[in-house]
mmCIF file of C-alpha atoms and ligand atoms in Angstrom:
data_model
loop_
_atom_site.group_PDB
_atom_site.id
_atom_site.type_symbol
_atom_site.label_atom_id
_atom_site.label_comp_id
_atom_site.label_asym_id
_atom_site.label_seq_id
_atom_site.Cartn_x
_atom_site.Cartn_y
_atom_site.Cartn_z
ATOM 1 C CA MET A 1 0.000 0.000 0.000
ATOM 2 C CA GLY A 2 2.848 2.298 1.004
ATOM 3 C CA ASN A 3 4.474 1.418 -2.310
ATOM 4 C CA ARG A 4 1.308 2.344 -4.306
ATOM 5 C CA LYS A 5 1.208 5.688 -2.470
ATOM 6 C CA MET A 6 4.834 6.337 -3.321
ATOM 7 C CA GLN A 7 4.232 5.426 -6.950
ATOM 8 C CA THR A 8 1.195 7.728 -7.177
ATOM 9 C CA GLY A 9 3.184 10.522 -5.571
ATOM 10 C CA TRP A 10 5.995 10.013 -8.034
ATOM 11 C CA PHE A 11 3.665 10.119 -11.041
ATOM 12 C CA LEU A 12 2.002 13.245 -9.686
ATOM 13 C CA ALA A 13 5.357 14.954 -9.240
ATOM 14 C CA ALA A 14 6.420 13.893 -12.737
ATOM 15 C CA ALA A 15 3.156 15.179 -14.244
ATOM 16 C CA LEU A 16 3.522 18.487 -12.395
ATOM 17 C CA ALA A 17 7.109 18.831 -13.586
ATOM 18 C CA LEU A 18 5.994 18.077 -17.165
ATOM 19 C CA ALA A 19 3.185 20.622 -16.901
ATOM 20 C CA ALA A 20 5.656 23.210 -15.595
ATOM 21 C CA LEU A 21 7.937 22.519 -18.573
ATOM 22 C CA CYS A 22 4.955 22.947 -20.880
ATOM 23 C CA VAL A 23 4.050 26.278 -19.306
ATOM 24 C CA LEU A 24 7.654 27.402 -19.725
ATOM 25 C CA GLY A 25 7.506 26.283 -23.338
ATOM 26 C CA LEU A 26 10.189 23.636 -22.786
ATOM 27 C CA GLY A 27 9.948 19.895 -23.249
ATOM 28 C CA GLN A 28 8.160 17.725 -25.816
ATOM 29 C CA CYS A 29 4.694 18.257 -24.409
ATOM 30 C CA GLY A 30 3.394 20.492 -27.176
ATOM 31 C CA SER A 31 -0.053 20.155 -28.640
ATOM 32 C CA ARG A 32 1.490 18.609 -31.777
ATOM 33 C CA GLU A 33 1.884 15.138 -30.255
ATOM 34 C CA GLN A 34 -1.502 15.361 -28.595
ATOM 35 C CA ARG A 35 -3.193 16.197 -31.866
ATOM 36 C CA ALA A 36 -1.329 13.419 -33.670
ATOM 37 C CA GLU A 37 -2.718 11.012 -31.083
ATOM 38 C CA LYS A 38 -6.115 12.609 -31.510
ATOM 39 C CA ASN A 39 -5.804 12.169 -35.245
ATOM 40 C CA SER A 40 -6.061 15.809 -36.177
ATOM 41 C CA ILE A 41 -3.638 18.312 -37.691
ATOM 42 C CA ARG A 42 -3.687 22.099 -38.038
ATOM 43 C CA LEU A 43 -1.969 23.771 -40.971
ATOM 44 C CA GLY A 44 -1.525 27.503 -41.572
ATOM 45 C CA ILE A 45 -1.620 28.621 -45.213
ATOM 46 C CA LEU A 46 -0.135 32.093 -45.710
ATOM 47 C CA LEU A 47 -0.778 33.724 -49.105
ATOM 48 C CA TYR A 48 1.169 36.742 -50.430
ATOM 49 C CA ARG A 49 -1.982 38.139 -52.100
ATOM 50 C CA GLY A 50 -5.396 36.537 -51.794
ATOM 51 C CA ASP A 51 -6.656 37.857 -55.127
ATOM 52 C CA ASP A 52 -3.803 36.506 -57.283
ATOM 53 C CA THR A 53 -5.553 34.217 -59.763
ATOM 54 C CA PHE A 54 -3.008 31.411 -59.954
ATOM 55 C CA VAL A 55 -2.379 31.394 -56.197
ATOM 56 C CA GLY A 56 -6.178 31.292 -55.801
ATOM 57 C CA THR A 57 -6.314 28.067 -57.830
ATOM 58 C CA LEU A 58 -3.636 26.572 -55.556
ATOM 59 C CA ARG A 59 -5.635 27.609 -52.497
ATOM 60 C CA GLN A 60 -8.710 25.865 -53.866
ATOM 61 C CA SER A 61 -6.719 22.726 -54.665
ATOM 62 C CA LEU A 62 -5.225 22.726 -51.164
ATOM 63 C CA GLU A 63 -8.726 22.795 -49.685
ATOM 64 C CA GLU A 64 -9.697 19.875 -51.942
ATOM 65 C CA GLN A 65 -6.562 17.964 -50.879
ATOM 66 C CA ALA A 66 -7.408 18.493 -47.217
ATOM 67 C CA LYS A 67 -10.918 17.069 -47.709
ATOM 68 C CA ARG A 68 -9.610 14.072 -49.652
ATOM 69 C CA TYR A 69 -6.953 13.422 -46.993
ATOM 70 C CA GLU A 70 -9.568 13.515 -44.215
ATOM 71 C CA LYS A 71 -11.665 10.972 -46.070
ATOM 72 C CA GLU A 72 -8.752 8.675 -46.869
ATOM 73 C CA THR A 73 -7.011 8.742 -43.480
ATOM 74 C CA GLY A 74 -9.708 9.681 -40.985
ATOM 75 C CA ILE A 75 -7.326 12.398 -39.719
ATOM 76 C CA LYS A 76 -9.114 15.713 -39.306
ATOM 77 C CA VAL A 77 -7.474 18.708 -40.997
ATOM 78 C CA VAL A 78 -7.886 22.320 -39.933
ATOM 79 C CA LEU A 79 -6.668 24.803 -42.561
ATOM 80 C CA ASN A 80 -6.250 28.406 -41.515
ATOM 81 C CA ILE A 81 -5.787 30.514 -44.659
ATOM 82 C CA GLU A 82 -4.468 34.073 -44.308
ATOM 83 C CA ASP A 83 -3.956 36.849 -46.878
ATOM 84 C CA ALA A 84 -0.896 39.114 -46.397
ATOM 85 C CA LYS A 85 -2.111 41.600 -49.012
ATOM 86 C CA GLU A 86 1.463 41.955 -50.282
ATOM 87 C CA ASN A 87 2.809 43.089 -46.927
ATOM 88 C CA GLN A 88 5.735 41.112 -45.458
ATOM 89 C CA ASN A 89 5.251 42.548 -41.958
ATOM 90 C CA THR A 90 1.610 41.448 -41.998
ATOM 91 C CA GLN A 91 2.685 37.964 -43.067
ATOM 92 C CA ASN A 92 5.348 37.801 -40.331
ATOM 93 C CA THR A 93 2.669 38.642 -37.743
ATOM 94 C CA GLN A 94 0.282 36.045 -39.204
ATOM 95 C CA ALA A 95 3.023 33.395 -38.985
ATOM 96 C CA GLU A 96 3.880 34.389 -35.419
ATOM 97 C CA ARG A 97 0.243 34.110 -34.364
ATOM 98 C CA LEU A 98 -0.283 30.655 -35.904
ATOM 99 C CA ILE A 99 2.975 29.426 -34.381
ATOM 100 C CA SER A 100 1.930 30.684 -30.956
ATOM 101 C CA LEU A 101 -1.452 28.978 -31.389
ATOM 102 C CA GLY A 102 0.410 25.683 -31.761
ATOM 103 C CA TYR A 103 -0.192 25.048 -35.479
ATOM 104 C CA ASP A 104 1.594 21.911 -36.671
ATOM 105 C CA ALA A 105 3.096 23.254 -39.907
ATOM 106 C CA LEU A 106 2.994 26.368 -42.077
ATOM 107 C CA CYS A 107 2.663 26.548 -45.863
ATOM 108 C CA VAL A 108 4.077 29.932 -46.840
ATOM 109 C CA ASN A 109 3.677 31.807 -50.118
ATOM 110 C CA ILE A 110 6.230 34.402 -49.009
ATOM 111 C CA VAL A 111 5.596 38.052 -49.936
ATOM 112 C CA ASP A 112 9.254 38.974 -50.339
ATOM 113 C CA ARG A 113 11.533 36.083 -51.216
ATOM 114 C CA SER A 114 14.562 37.805 -49.704
ATOM 115 C CA MET A 115 12.834 38.285 -46.339
ATOM 116 C CA ALA A 116 12.010 34.745 -45.232
ATOM 117 C CA SER A 117 14.430 34.718 -42.295
ATOM 118 C CA THR A 118 12.021 36.180 -39.699
ATOM 119 C CA ILE A 119 9.392 33.494 -40.319
ATOM 120 C CA ILE A 120 12.101 30.830 -40.408
ATOM 121 C CA ALA A 121 13.602 31.964 -37.087
ATOM 122 C CA ASN A 122 10.201 31.900 -35.354
ATOM 123 C CA ALA A 123 9.326 28.530 -36.846
ATOM 124 C CA MET A 124 12.667 27.024 -35.834
ATOM 125 C CA ALA A 125 12.356 28.297 -32.263
ATOM 126 C CA ALA A 126 8.953 26.597 -31.932
ATOM 127 C CA ASP A 127 9.883 23.538 -34.037
ATOM 128 C CA VAL A 128 7.140 24.235 -36.597
ATOM 129 C CA PRO A 129 8.101 22.990 -40.098
ATOM 130 C CA VAL A 130 7.559 25.285 -43.096
ATOM 131 C CA VAL A 131 6.714 24.421 -46.697
ATOM 132 C CA PHE A 132 7.304 27.468 -48.889
ATOM 133 C CA PHE A 133 5.545 27.454 -52.232
ATOM 134 C CA ASN A 134 5.295 29.383 -55.514
ATOM 135 C CA ARG A 135 7.633 32.158 -54.315
ATOM 136 C CA GLU A 136 11.027 30.650 -53.650
ATOM 137 C CA PRO A 137 13.057 31.963 -50.697
ATOM 138 C CA VAL A 138 16.723 32.594 -51.386
ATOM 139 C CA GLU A 139 18.792 29.429 -51.074
ATOM 140 C CA GLU A 140 20.776 30.445 -47.965
ATOM 141 C CA ASP A 141 17.495 30.848 -46.060
ATOM 142 C CA LEU A 142 16.167 27.494 -47.154
ATOM 143 C CA GLN A 143 19.404 25.851 -45.979
ATOM 144 C CA LEU A 144 18.984 27.246 -42.450
ATOM 145 C CA TRP A 145 17.046 24.234 -41.172
ATOM 146 C CA GLU A 146 16.195 20.706 -42.275
ATOM 147 C CA LYS A 147 12.459 21.268 -41.766
ATOM 148 C CA LEU A 148 12.169 23.811 -44.591
ATOM 149 C CA TYR A 149 10.891 22.817 -48.046
ATOM 150 C CA TYR A 150 9.967 24.444 -51.342
ATOM 151 C CA VAL A 151 7.294 23.425 -53.853
ATOM 152 C CA GLY A 152 7.118 25.208 -57.204
ATOM 153 C CA ALA A 153 7.051 24.935 -60.974
ATOM 154 C CA ASP A 154 10.425 25.284 -62.660
ATOM 155 C CA ALA A 155 10.550 28.752 -64.274
ATOM 156 C CA LYS A 156 13.008 27.860 -67.025
ATOM 157 C CA GLU A 157 10.889 24.869 -67.984
ATOM 158 C CA SER A 158 7.721 27.042 -68.221
ATOM 159 C CA ALA A 159 9.542 29.518 -70.432
ATOM 160 C CA VAL A 160 11.069 26.941 -72.771
ATOM 161 C CA LEU A 161 7.660 25.276 -73.184
ATOM 162 C CA GLN A 162 6.068 28.685 -73.865
ATOM 163 C CA GLY A 163 8.745 29.648 -76.390
ATOM 164 C CA ASN A 164 8.408 26.317 -78.186
ATOM 165 C CA LEU A 165 4.661 26.842 -78.658
ATOM 166 C CA VAL A 166 5.506 29.847 -80.841
ATOM 167 C CA VAL A 167 8.528 28.194 -82.506
ATOM 168 C CA ASP A 168 6.399 25.195 -83.567
ATOM 169 C CA LYS A 169 3.766 27.428 -85.072
ATOM 170 C CA TYR A 170 6.365 29.568 -86.837
ATOM 171 C CA GLN A 171 8.096 26.508 -88.275
ATOM 172 C CA GLN A 172 4.784 25.110 -89.551
ATOM 173 C CA ASP A 173 3.768 28.398 -91.138
ATOM 174 C CA PRO A 174 5.950 31.528 -90.706
ATOM 175 C CA SER A 175 3.119 33.813 -91.859
ATOM 176 C CA SER A 176 1.008 32.765 -88.865
ATOM 177 C CA ILE A 177 3.530 34.533 -86.588
ATOM 178 C CA ASP A 178 5.234 37.043 -88.925
ATOM 179 C CA LEU A 179 1.859 38.509 -89.795
ATOM 180 C CA ASN A 180 3.010 41.158 -92.289
ATOM 181 C CA GLY A 181 5.643 38.885 -93.837
ATOM 182 C CA ASP A 182 8.472 41.401 -93.496
ATOM 183 C CA GLY A 183 10.917 38.814 -92.164
ATOM 184 C CA LYS A 184 10.774 39.944 -88.529
ATOM 185 C CA VAL A 185 8.382 39.329 -85.676
ATOM 186 C CA ASN A 186 7.611 42.484 -83.701
ATOM 187 C CA TYR A 187 6.867 41.557 -80.121
ATOM 188 C CA VAL A 188 6.004 43.172 -76.798
ATOM 189 C CA LEU A 189 6.652 41.616 -73.414
ATOM 190 C CA LEU A 190 4.492 41.625 -70.277
ATOM 191 C CA GLU A 191 6.514 40.864 -67.176
ATOM 192 C CA GLY A 192 5.592 39.792 -63.623
ATOM 193 C CA GLU A 193 6.968 41.339 -60.415
ATOM 194 C CA THR A 194 10.629 42.341 -60.665
ATOM 195 C CA SER A 195 11.384 40.677 -57.309
ATOM 196 C CA HIS A 196 9.882 37.310 -58.334
ATOM 197 C CA GLN A 197 12.330 34.641 -59.462
ATOM 198 C CA ASP A 198 9.877 33.462 -62.147
ATOM 199 C CA SER A 199 9.635 36.817 -63.983
ATOM 200 C CA LEU A 200 13.308 37.164 -64.834
ATOM 201 C CA ILE A 201 13.861 33.514 -65.702
ATOM 202 C CA ARG A 202 10.672 33.221 -67.773
ATOM 203 C CA THR A 203 11.501 36.368 -69.748
ATOM 204 C CA GLU A 204 15.066 35.270 -70.419
ATOM 205 C CA TRP A 205 14.228 31.726 -71.504
ATOM 206 C CA SER A 206 11.138 32.510 -73.587
ATOM 207 C CA ILE A 207 13.155 34.896 -75.728
ATOM 208 C CA GLN A 208 16.165 32.559 -75.857
ATOM 209 C CA THR A 209 13.957 29.657 -76.968
ATOM 210 C CA LEU A 210 12.364 31.742 -79.730
ATOM 211 C CA MET A 211 15.782 32.838 -80.966
ATOM 212 C CA ASP A 212 17.172 29.294 -80.795
ATOM 213 C CA GLY A 213 14.108 28.124 -82.744
ATOM 214 C CA GLY A 214 14.862 30.553 -85.572
ATOM 215 C CA VAL A 215 12.070 33.078 -84.994
ATOM 216 C CA PRO A 216 13.426 36.474 -86.225
ATOM 217 C CA LEU A 217 12.526 38.617 -83.200
ATOM 218 C CA GLU A 218 12.349 42.379 -82.943
ATOM 219 C CA LYS A 219 11.385 43.847 -79.572
ATOM 220 C CA LEU A 220 9.091 46.869 -79.736
ATOM 221 C CA THR A 221 8.741 47.377 -75.998
ATOM 222 C CA GLY A 222 8.014 45.668 -72.710
ATOM 223 C CA GLY A 223 6.895 46.466 -69.188
ATOM 224 C CA ILE A 224 6.118 45.202 -65.724
ATOM 225 C CA ALA A 225 2.466 44.470 -64.948
ATOM 226 C CA ASN A 226 3.049 42.508 -61.701
ATOM 227 C CA TRP A 227 1.055 39.437 -62.847
ATOM 228 C CA GLU A 228 -2.118 41.576 -62.908
ATOM 229 C CA ARG A 229 -4.764 41.629 -65.584
ATOM 230 C CA ASN A 230 -5.691 45.303 -65.124
ATOM 231 C CA GLN A 231 -2.123 46.554 -65.148
ATOM 232 C CA ALA A 232 -1.384 44.518 -68.284
ATOM 233 C CA SER A 233 -4.517 45.794 -69.947
ATOM 234 C CA ALA A 234 -3.518 49.437 -69.341
ATOM 235 C CA LEU A 235 0.050 48.865 -70.580
ATOM 236 C CA THR A 236 -1.087 47.014 -73.706
ATOM 237 C CA GLU A 237 -3.618 49.699 -74.540
ATOM 238 C CA GLN A 238 -0.798 52.233 -74.414
ATOM 239 C CA TRP A 239 1.432 50.092 -76.697
ATOM 240 C CA LEU A 240 -1.351 49.402 -79.192
ATOM 241 C CA THR A 241 -1.821 53.133 -79.571
ATOM 242 C CA GLN A 242 1.919 53.806 -79.687
ATOM 243 C CA PHE A 243 2.598 51.103 -82.325
ATOM 244 C CA PRO A 244 -0.584 50.918 -84.405
ATOM 245 C CA GLY A 245 -0.721 47.809 -86.607
ATOM 246 C CA GLU A 246 2.866 46.853 -85.701
ATOM 247 C CA ILE A 247 2.573 44.359 -82.831
ATOM 248 C CA GLU A 248 2.581 40.738 -84.025
ATOM 249 C CA LEU A 249 3.266 38.821 -80.835
ATOM 250 C CA ILE A 250 2.538 39.422 -77.137
ATOM 251 C CA ILE A 251 4.623 37.301 -74.779
ATOM 252 C CA SER A 252 3.293 37.328 -71.249
ATOM 253 C CA ASN A 253 4.919 35.884 -68.122
ATOM 254 C CA ASN A 254 1.488 34.589 -67.023
ATOM 255 C CA ASP A 255 -2.105 34.060 -68.197
ATOM 256 C CA ASP A 256 -3.699 36.891 -66.236
ATOM 257 C CA MET A 257 -1.521 39.497 -67.963
ATOM 258 C CA ALA A 258 -2.161 37.779 -71.327
ATOM 259 C CA LEU A 259 -5.886 38.146 -70.638
ATOM 260 C CA GLY A 260 -5.318 41.818 -69.809
ATOM 261 C CA ALA A 261 -3.684 42.244 -73.240
ATOM 262 C CA LEU A 262 -6.725 40.615 -74.865
ATOM 263 C CA ASP A 263 -9.008 42.961 -72.879
ATOM 264 C CA ALA A 264 -7.129 45.965 -74.311
ATOM 265 C CA MET A 265 -7.387 44.591 -77.863
ATOM 266 C CA GLU A 266 -11.101 44.096 -77.405
ATOM 267 C CA ARG A 267 -11.559 47.569 -75.920
ATOM 268 C CA LEU A 268 -9.765 49.202 -78.846
ATOM 269 C CA ASN A 269 -11.669 46.955 -81.244
ATOM 270 C CA ILE A 270 -8.435 45.631 -82.709
ATOM 271 C CA MET A 271 -9.176 42.775 -85.046
ATOM 272 C CA ASP A 272 -5.512 42.064 -86.009
ATOM 273 C CA LYS A 273 -4.521 38.460 -85.462
ATOM 274 C CA ILE A 274 -1.907 39.355 -82.816
ATOM 275 C CA ASN A 275 -0.680 36.151 -81.167
ATOM 276 C CA VAL A 276 -0.752 36.112 -77.380
ATOM 277 C CA VAL A 277 0.922 33.490 -75.172
ATOM 278 C CA GLY A 278 0.717 33.020 -71.407
ATOM 279 C CA ILE A 279 1.759 30.656 -68.606
ATOM 280 C CA ASP A 280 -0.265 28.978 -65.766
ATOM 281 C CA GLY A 281 -3.261 27.420 -67.545
ATOM 282 C CA THR A 282 -5.743 29.090 -65.171
ATOM 283 C CA PRO A 283 -9.448 28.368 -65.819
ATOM 284 C CA ALA A 284 -9.861 31.806 -67.483
ATOM 285 C CA GLY A 285 -6.695 31.261 -69.519
ATOM 286 C CA MET A 286 -7.913 27.857 -70.716
ATOM 287 C CA GLN A 287 -11.251 29.360 -71.662
ATOM 288 C CA ALA A 288 -9.567 32.098 -73.729
ATOM 289 C CA LEU A 289 -7.562 29.370 -75.418
ATOM 290 C CA GLU A 290 -10.679 27.360 -76.243
ATOM 291 C CA GLU A 291 -12.328 30.488 -77.620
ATOM 292 C CA GLY A 292 -9.310 30.986 -79.878
ATOM 293 C CA ALA A 293 -8.210 34.259 -78.284
ATOM 294 C CA LEU A 294 -4.977 32.894 -76.775
ATOM 295 C CA LEU A 295 -2.437 31.066 -78.956
ATOM 296 C CA GLY A 296 -1.110 28.961 -76.118
ATOM 297 C CA THR A 297 -0.254 28.602 -72.454
ATOM 298 C CA VAL A 298 1.772 26.345 -70.181
ATOM 299 C CA GLN A 299 -0.479 24.628 -67.722
ATOM 300 C CA SER A 300 0.675 23.883 -64.209
ATOM 301 C CA ASP A 301 -0.773 20.713 -62.759
ATOM 302 C CA ARG A 302 -2.340 22.478 -59.795
ATOM 303 C CA THR A 303 -3.656 19.250 -58.275
ATOM 304 C CA GLU A 304 -0.161 17.771 -58.192
ATOM 305 C CA TYR A 305 1.283 21.110 -57.005
ATOM 306 C CA ALA A 306 -1.158 21.349 -54.089
ATOM 307 C CA HIS A 307 -0.814 17.639 -53.356
ATOM 308 C CA ALA A 308 2.941 18.098 -52.895
ATOM 309 C CA ILE A 309 2.523 21.112 -50.579
ATOM 310 C CA PHE A 310 -0.131 19.337 -48.542
ATOM 311 C CA THR A 311 1.676 15.988 -48.378
ATOM 312 C CA ILE A 312 4.915 17.502 -47.082
ATOM 313 C CA ALA A 313 3.078 19.662 -44.518
ATOM 314 C CA ALA A 314 0.850 16.807 -43.292
ATOM 315 C CA ALA A 315 3.798 14.405 -43.052
ATOM 316 C CA MET A 316 5.819 16.911 -41.024
ATOM 317 C CA ALA A 317 2.806 17.628 -38.804
ATOM 318 C CA LEU A 318 2.588 13.930 -37.950
ATOM 319 C CA GLU A 319 6.346 13.596 -37.473
ATOM 320 C CA GLU A 320 6.595 11.450 -40.609
ATOM 321 C CA LYS A 321 9.254 11.730 -43.311
ATOM 322 C CA PRO A 322 8.107 13.687 -46.422
ATOM 323 C CA GLU A 323 10.797 12.032 -48.558
ATOM 324 C CA GLU A 324 9.054 8.711 -47.983
ATOM 325 C CA LYS A 325 5.832 10.150 -49.446
ATOM 326 C CA LEU A 326 7.195 11.854 -52.575
ATOM 327 C CA THR A 327 10.408 12.374 -54.513
ATOM 328 C CA LEU A 328 12.303 15.494 -53.496
ATOM 329 C CA SER A 329 15.300 17.120 -55.212
ATOM 330 C CA ASP A 330 18.209 17.889 -52.892
ATOM 331 C CA GLY A 331 16.019 16.701 -50.026
ATOM 332 C CA LYS A 332 14.035 19.980 -50.006
ATOM 333 C CA TYR A 333 12.569 20.824 -53.398
ATOM 334 C CA TYR A 334 9.538 19.482 -55.229
ATOM 335 C CA TRP A 335 9.077 20.578 -58.847
ATOM 336 C CA SER A 336 5.523 20.272 -60.091
ATOM 337 C CA ARG A 337 4.710 19.130 -63.625
ATOM 338 C CA GLN A 338 3.622 21.521 -66.405
ATOM 339 C CA VAL A 339 2.422 20.933 -69.950
ATOM 340 C CA PRO A 340 2.151 23.186 -73.007
ATOM 341 C CA VAL A 341 -1.369 23.678 -74.361
ATOM 342 C CA LYS A 342 -2.094 25.271 -77.714
ATOM 343 C CA ARG A 343 -5.118 26.500 -79.598
ATOM 344 C CA GLU A 344 -5.458 23.678 -82.086
HETATM 345 C C1 LIG B 401 3.670 32.709 -60.731
HETATM 346 C C2 LIG B 401 2.393 32.656 -61.560
HETATM 347 C C3 LIG B 401 1.764 34.014 -61.551
HETATM 348 C C4 LIG B 401 1.562 34.501 -60.135
HETATM 349 C C5 LIG B 401 2.830 34.408 -59.333
HETATM 350 C C6 LIG B 401 2.579 34.782 -57.893
HETATM 351 O O1 LIG B 401 4.269 31.462 -60.679
HETATM 352 O O2 LIG B 401 2.699 32.288 -62.865
HETATM 353 O O3 LIG B 401 0.542 33.992 -62.240
HETATM 354 O O4 LIG B 401 0.568 33.720 -59.552
HETATM 355 O O5 LIG B 401 3.374 33.110 -59.417
HETATM 356 O O6 LIG B 401 3.652 34.483 -57.078
#
């Protein structure tokens, strides 16, 4: 009996010590293990801008993934989705809050790719893994900790596929691209954010691919429209007025800006057969393609993209190994598939 009393006393003391460690934020008593036992996980999804079309499609696919995962595994998923409205300080605060609430992992679409260190430091201190996506943090930051990952679509690959859409068409029938048959293709270029890794790489490799494919390019002008349909529409309207009847090809770093260019053409009632190419394969982009307004786009497999983000985050949340669930490059990177789609 005395022994039982001693044992109970010992357990009580141990439990109190454990509770004290928890209160102090020390020890392995966090809510993460408890939730894993309870078969539930909580993931924070931080978006750089909630109204970005392509990021919106990823958000929707992530929600679908979460539902499918719940059905397949019986593990309940709580997704907390936050919009930073293009403000890095806002996003840092959102991350801090979710970390302090005991979220199991964060999926971060970082506002400024050179400013990931604050979120990383907070996540490391609380042992909360982070899957960055779509906006790639600089490499030194990603190397800071083993529980940091990146999921994206390879920018050079998108650009080469986009360039080849035009090269193929030009090789089949040069007059379908060199509309006035003067031996050069006058183009304008719509670029995404200057600070985004995809803008620079896409621009460089689209043009390089066209040149390598023998398309005789002549640049009329170009400008930054930050991935946005309205900005692209305003810029294109300006160019159409500045170069009447001269533009033969509009190369856009994404579909939304390509759609903006089409909006401007429609507004000015321009019936020229200017070719427009985009990247992303968003629902609106695919519709413009089907209607014959867009020559081509490069479609990201958003289901696979979101599946990779979700799978890594869920595995980390349950203390499992992501590399056992999918194939990663250099142990940290997952590159999602993309396919070229053209009008015909
Ligand atoms: C790009 C995408 C753009 C835009 C941007 C936001 O990969 O092509 O449409 O969504 O990401 O980071």
